[in-house]
CSV table of C-alpha atoms and ligand atoms in Angstrom, one decimal:
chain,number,residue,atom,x,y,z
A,1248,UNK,CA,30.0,-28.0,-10.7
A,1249,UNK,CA,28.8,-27.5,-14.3
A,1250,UNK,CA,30.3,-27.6,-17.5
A,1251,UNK,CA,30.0,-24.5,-19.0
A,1252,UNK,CA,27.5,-21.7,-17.0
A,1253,UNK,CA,23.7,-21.0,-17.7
A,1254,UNK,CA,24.9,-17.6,-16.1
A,1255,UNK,CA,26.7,-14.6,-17.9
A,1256,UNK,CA,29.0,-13.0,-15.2
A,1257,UNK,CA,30.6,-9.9,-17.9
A,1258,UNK,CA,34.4,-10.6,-16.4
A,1259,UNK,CA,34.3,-14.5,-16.5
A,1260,UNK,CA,35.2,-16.4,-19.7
A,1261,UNK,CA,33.3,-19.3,-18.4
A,1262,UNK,CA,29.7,-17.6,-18.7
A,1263,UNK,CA,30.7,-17.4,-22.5
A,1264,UNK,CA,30.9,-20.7,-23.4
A,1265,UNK,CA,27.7,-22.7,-23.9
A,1266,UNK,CA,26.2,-24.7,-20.6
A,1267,UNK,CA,26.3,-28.3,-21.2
A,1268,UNK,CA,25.2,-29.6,-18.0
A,1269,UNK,CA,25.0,-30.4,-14.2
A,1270,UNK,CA,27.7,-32.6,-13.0
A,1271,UNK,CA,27.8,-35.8,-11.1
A,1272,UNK,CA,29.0,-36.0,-7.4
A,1273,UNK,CA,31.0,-38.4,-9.2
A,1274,UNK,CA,32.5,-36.3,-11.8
A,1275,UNK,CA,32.8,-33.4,-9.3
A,1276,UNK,CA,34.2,-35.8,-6.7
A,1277,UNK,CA,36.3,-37.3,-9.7
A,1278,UNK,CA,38.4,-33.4,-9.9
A,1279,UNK,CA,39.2,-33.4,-6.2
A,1280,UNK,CA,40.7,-37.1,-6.3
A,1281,UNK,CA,42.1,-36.1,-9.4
A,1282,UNK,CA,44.3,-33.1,-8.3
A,1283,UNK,CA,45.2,-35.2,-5.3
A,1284,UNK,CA,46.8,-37.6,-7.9
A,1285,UNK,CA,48.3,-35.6,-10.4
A,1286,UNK,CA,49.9,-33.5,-7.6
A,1287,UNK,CA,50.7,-36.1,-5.2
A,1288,UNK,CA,49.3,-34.1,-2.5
A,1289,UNK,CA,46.9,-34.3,0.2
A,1290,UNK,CA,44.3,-32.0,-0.5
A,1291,UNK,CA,43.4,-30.1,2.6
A,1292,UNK,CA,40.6,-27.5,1.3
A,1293,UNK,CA,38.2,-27.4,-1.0
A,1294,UNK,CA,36.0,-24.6,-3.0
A,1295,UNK,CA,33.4,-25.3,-5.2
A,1296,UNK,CA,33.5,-22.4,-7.6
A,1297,UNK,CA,35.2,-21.3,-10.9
A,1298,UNK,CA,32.9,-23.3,-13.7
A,1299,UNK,CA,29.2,-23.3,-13.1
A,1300,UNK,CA,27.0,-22.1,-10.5
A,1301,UNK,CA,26.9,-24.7,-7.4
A,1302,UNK,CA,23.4,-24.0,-6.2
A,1303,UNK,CA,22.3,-25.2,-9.5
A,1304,UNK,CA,23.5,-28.4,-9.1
A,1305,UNK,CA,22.6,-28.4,-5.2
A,1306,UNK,CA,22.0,-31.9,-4.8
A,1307,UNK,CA,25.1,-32.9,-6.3
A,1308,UNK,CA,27.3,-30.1,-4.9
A,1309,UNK,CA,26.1,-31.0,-0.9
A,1310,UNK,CA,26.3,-35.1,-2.3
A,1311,UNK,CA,30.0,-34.5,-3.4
A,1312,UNK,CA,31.0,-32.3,-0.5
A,1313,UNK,CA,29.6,-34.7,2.2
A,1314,UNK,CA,31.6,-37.8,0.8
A,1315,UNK,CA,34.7,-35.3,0.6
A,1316,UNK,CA,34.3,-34.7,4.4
A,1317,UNK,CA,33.2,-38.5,4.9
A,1318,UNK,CA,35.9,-40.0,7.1
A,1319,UNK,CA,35.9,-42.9,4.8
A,1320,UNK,CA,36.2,-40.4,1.8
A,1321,UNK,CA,38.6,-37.7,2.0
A,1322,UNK,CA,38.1,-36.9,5.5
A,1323,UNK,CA,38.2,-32.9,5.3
A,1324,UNK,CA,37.3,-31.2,7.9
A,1325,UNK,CA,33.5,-29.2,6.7
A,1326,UNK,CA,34.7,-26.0,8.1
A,1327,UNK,CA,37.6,-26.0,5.5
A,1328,UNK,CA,34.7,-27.0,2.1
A,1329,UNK,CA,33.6,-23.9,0.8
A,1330,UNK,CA,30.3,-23.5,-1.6
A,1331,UNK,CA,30.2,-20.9,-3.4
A,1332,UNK,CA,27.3,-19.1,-4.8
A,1333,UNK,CA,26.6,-15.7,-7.3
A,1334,UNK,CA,23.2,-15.3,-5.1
A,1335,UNK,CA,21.1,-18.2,-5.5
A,1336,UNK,CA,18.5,-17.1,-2.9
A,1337,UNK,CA,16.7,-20.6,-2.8
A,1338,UNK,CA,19.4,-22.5,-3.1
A,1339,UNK,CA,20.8,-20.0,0.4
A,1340,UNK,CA,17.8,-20.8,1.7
A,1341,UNK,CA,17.9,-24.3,1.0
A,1342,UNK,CA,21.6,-24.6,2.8
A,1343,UNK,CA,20.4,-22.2,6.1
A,1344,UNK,CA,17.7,-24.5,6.5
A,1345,UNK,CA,19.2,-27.8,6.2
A,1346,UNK,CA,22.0,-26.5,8.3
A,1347,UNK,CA,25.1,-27.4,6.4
A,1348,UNK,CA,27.8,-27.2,7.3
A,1349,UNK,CA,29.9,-26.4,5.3
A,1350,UNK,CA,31.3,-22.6,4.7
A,1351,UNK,CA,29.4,-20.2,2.4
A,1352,UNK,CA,31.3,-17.8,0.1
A,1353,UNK,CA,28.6,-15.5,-1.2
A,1354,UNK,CA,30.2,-13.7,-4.6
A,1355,UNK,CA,29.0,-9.9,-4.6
A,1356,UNK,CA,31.5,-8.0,-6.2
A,1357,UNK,CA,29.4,-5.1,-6.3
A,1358,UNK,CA,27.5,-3.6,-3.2
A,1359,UNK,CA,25.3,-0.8,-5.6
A,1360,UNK,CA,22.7,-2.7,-7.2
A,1361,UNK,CA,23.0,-0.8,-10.8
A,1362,UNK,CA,26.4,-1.6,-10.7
A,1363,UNK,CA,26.0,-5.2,-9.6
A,1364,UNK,CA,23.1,-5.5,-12.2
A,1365,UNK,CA,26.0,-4.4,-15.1
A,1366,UNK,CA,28.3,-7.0,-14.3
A,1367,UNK,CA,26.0,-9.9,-12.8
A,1368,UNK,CA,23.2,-11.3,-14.6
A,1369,UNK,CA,22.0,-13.2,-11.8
A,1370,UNK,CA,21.1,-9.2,-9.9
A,1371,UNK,CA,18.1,-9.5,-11.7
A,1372,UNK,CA,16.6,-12.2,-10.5
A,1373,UNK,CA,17.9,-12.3,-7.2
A,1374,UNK,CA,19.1,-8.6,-5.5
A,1375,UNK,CA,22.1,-8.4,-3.2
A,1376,UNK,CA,20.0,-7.0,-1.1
A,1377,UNK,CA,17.4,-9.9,-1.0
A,1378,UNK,CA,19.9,-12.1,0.0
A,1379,UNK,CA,21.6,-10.2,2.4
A,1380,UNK,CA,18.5,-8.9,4.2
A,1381,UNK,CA,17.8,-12.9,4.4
A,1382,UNK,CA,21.3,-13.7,5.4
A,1383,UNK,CA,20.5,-10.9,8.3
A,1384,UNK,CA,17.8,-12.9,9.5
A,1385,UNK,CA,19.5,-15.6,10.2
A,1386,UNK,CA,22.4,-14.9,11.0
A,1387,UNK,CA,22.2,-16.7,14.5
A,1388,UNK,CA,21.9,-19.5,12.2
A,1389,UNK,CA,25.4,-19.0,10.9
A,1390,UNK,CA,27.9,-20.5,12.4
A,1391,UNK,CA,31.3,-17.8,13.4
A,1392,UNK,CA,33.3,-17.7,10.1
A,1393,UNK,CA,30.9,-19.5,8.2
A,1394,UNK,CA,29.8,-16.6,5.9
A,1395,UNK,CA,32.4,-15.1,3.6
A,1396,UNK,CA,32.1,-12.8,0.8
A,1397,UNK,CA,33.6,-12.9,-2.5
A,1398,UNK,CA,34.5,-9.7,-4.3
A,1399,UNK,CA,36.8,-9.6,-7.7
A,1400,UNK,CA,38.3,-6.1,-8.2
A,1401,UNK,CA,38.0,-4.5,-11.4
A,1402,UNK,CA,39.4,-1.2,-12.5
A,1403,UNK,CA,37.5,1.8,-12.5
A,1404,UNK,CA,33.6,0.1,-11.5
A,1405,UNK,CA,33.4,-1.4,-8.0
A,1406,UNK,CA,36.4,-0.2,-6.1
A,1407,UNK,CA,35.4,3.6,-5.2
A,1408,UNK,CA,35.8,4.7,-1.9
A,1409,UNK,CA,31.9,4.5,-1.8
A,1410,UNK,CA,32.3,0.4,-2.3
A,1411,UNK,CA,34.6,-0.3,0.4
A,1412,UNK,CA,32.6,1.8,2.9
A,1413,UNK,CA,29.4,-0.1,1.8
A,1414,UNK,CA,31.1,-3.5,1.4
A,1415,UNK,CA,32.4,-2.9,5.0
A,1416,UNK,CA,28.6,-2.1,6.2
A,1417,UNK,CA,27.4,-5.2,4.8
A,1418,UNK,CA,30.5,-7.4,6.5
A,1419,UNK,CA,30.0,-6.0,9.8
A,1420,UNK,CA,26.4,-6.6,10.1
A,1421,UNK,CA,27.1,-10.1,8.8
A,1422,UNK,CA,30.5,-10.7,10.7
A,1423,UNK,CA,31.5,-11.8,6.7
A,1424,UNK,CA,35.3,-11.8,5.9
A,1425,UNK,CA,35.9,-10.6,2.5
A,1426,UNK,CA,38.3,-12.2,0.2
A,1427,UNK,CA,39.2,-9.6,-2.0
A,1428,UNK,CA,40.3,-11.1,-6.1
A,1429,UNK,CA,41.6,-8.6,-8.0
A,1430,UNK,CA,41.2,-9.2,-12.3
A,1431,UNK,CA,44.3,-11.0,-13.1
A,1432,UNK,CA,43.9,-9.9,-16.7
A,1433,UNK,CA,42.2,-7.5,-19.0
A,1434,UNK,CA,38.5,-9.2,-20.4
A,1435,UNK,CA,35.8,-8.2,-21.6
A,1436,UNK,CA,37.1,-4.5,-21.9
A,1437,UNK,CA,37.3,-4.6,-18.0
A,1438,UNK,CA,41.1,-4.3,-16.4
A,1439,UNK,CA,43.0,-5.3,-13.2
A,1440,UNK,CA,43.3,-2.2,-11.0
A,1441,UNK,CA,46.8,-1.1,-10.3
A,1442,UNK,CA,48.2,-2.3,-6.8
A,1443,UNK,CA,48.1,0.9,-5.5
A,1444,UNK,CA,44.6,0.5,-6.0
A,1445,UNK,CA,44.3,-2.8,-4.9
A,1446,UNK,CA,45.7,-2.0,-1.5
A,1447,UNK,CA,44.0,1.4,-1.3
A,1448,UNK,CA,40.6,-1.1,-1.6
A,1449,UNK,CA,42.0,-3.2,1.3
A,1450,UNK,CA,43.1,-0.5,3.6
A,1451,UNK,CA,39.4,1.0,3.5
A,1452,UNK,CA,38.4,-2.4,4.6
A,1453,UNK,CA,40.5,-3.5,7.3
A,1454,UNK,CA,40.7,-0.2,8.7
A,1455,UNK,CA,37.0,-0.2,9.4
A,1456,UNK,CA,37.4,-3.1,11.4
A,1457,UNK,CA,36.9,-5.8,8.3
A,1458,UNK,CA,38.8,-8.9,7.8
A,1459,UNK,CA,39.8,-8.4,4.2
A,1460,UNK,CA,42.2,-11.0,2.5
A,1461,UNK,CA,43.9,-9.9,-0.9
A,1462,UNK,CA,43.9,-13.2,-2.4
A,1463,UNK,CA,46.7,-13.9,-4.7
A,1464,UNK,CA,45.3,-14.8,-8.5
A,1465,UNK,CA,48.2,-17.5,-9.5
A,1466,UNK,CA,49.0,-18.5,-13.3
A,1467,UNK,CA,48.4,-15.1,-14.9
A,1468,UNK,CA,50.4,-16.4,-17.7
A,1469,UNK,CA,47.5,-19.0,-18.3
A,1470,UNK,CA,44.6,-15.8,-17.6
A,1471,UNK,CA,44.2,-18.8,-14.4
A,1472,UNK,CA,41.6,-16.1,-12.7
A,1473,UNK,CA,38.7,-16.5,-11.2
A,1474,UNK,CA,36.4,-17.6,-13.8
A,1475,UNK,CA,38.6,-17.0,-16.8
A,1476,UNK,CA,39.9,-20.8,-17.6
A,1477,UNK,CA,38.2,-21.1,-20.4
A,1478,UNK,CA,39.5,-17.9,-22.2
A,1479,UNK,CA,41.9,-19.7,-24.0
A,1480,UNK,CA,39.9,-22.4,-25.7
A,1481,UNK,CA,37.4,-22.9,-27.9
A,1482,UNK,CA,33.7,-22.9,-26.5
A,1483,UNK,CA,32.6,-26.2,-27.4
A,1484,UNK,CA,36.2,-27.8,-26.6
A,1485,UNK,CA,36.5,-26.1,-23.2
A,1486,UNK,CA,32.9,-27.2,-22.3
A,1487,UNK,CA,34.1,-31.0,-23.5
A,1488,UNK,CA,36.9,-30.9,-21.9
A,1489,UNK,CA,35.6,-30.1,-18.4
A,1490,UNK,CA,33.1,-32.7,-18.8
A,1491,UNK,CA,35.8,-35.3,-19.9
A,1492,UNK,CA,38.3,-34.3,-16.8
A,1493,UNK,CA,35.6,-34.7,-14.8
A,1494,UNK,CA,34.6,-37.6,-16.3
A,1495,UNK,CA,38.5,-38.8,-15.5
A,1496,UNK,CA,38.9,-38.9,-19.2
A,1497,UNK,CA,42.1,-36.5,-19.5
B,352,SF4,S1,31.5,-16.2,-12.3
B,352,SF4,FE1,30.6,-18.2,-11.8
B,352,SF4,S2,28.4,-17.8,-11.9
B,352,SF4,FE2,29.3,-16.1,-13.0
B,352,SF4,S3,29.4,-16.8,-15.2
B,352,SF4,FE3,31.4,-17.4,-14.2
B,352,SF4,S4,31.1,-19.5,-13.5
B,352,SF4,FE4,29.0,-18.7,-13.9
């Protein structure tokens, strides 16, 4: 969505390397068409997340997911293009009102606003809370399964017992699933919990009635996390390396 992040997440490597600037629908278009090629495989869902923050490149994001649903594009179904946002209340707003639709991944990762404010810049501009109590509102505006949240696991800070019975609160009020990332690596001094943990995290979910899906983080051996793509690389060369790939220029 961006190269680079104007945002500062503490356990993404991508909110440490500078923020260059929006993308294109082109350029972000250009990735999707990209993969296709280089993997010589139909593409059959989409998420806009990982570098840079979607809802501040709105126009572009809803431009570049409306072409990839466009039957004379890629022709994906809207219900399987995913935006995701750290809590972009105007830009929520913005997509509730215009009716999109297309799904909405909402990335908490912490459901206690002192803790969320400790590893998510954004808390202070925008509360959890704000956007959920909006997100309450109109939730007959939602369509079923369109709301999901995203939360990333990390050891010892947002996977208490106290979390997953507040995470659950929020999910059934909001009928959210929650798709549950745990750290692949250590950064940033924060760790991937142990899968005892992990499952522990899940089990207090589902067992509350929650539809909670432990998403497998692939390419540890790369740190491929959430987030973390750009932990091997130097700032400026990550940043100009998005922007050429999604320039199609690698
Ligand atoms: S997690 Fe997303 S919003 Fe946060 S710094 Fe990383 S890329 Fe930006």
């Amino acid at each position: 969505m961006q190269s680079g992040c104007s945002l500062d997440c503490s356990f993404c490597a991508t909110g440490k390397i500078a923020f260059k600037g929006n993308l294109t629908a082109g350029q972000i278009l250009s990735q999707v068409y990209g993969m296709q090629q280089l993997y010589d495989r139909r593409i059959s869902n989409v998420v806009f997340m990982g570098m840079g923050e979607p809802f501040y490149n709105y126009d572009n994001a809803i431009r570049a997911a409306s072409l990839i649903a466009d039957q004379h594009g890629m022709n994906i179904s809207r219900r399987r293009i995913t935006l995701s946002t750290s809590g972009v209340l105007p830009g929520i707003k913005r997509f509730i009102e215009e009716k999109q639709p297309y799904r909405l991944a909402l990335s908490l990762h912490a459901v206690f606003a002192e803790k969320r404010r400790q590893i998510m810049d954004i808390e202070e501009k925008f509360s959890f809370e704000a956007v959920l109590e909006y997100l309450l509102q109109k939730r007959n505006d939602l369509q079923q399964g369109q709301l999901m949240f995203e939360y990333i696991m990390i050891d010892g800070i947002n996977i208490f017992p106290d979390d997953a019975k507040e995470l659950a609160r929020w999910a059934k009020l909001l009928k959210a699933k929650v798709n549950l990332i745990p750290m692949n690596t250590s950064f940033n001094g924060m760790h991937r919990p142990s899968d005892e943990k992990i499952i522990e995290f899940w089990q207090a979910l589902v067992s509350r009635g929650i539809v909670a899906v432990n998403r497998k983080s692939p390419a540890k051996d790369i740190d491929g996390a959430c987030g973390m793509l750009a932990g091997r690389s130097t700032p400026g060369a990550a940043a100009d390396a998005g922007l050429k790939a999604a320039a199609g220029q690698v």
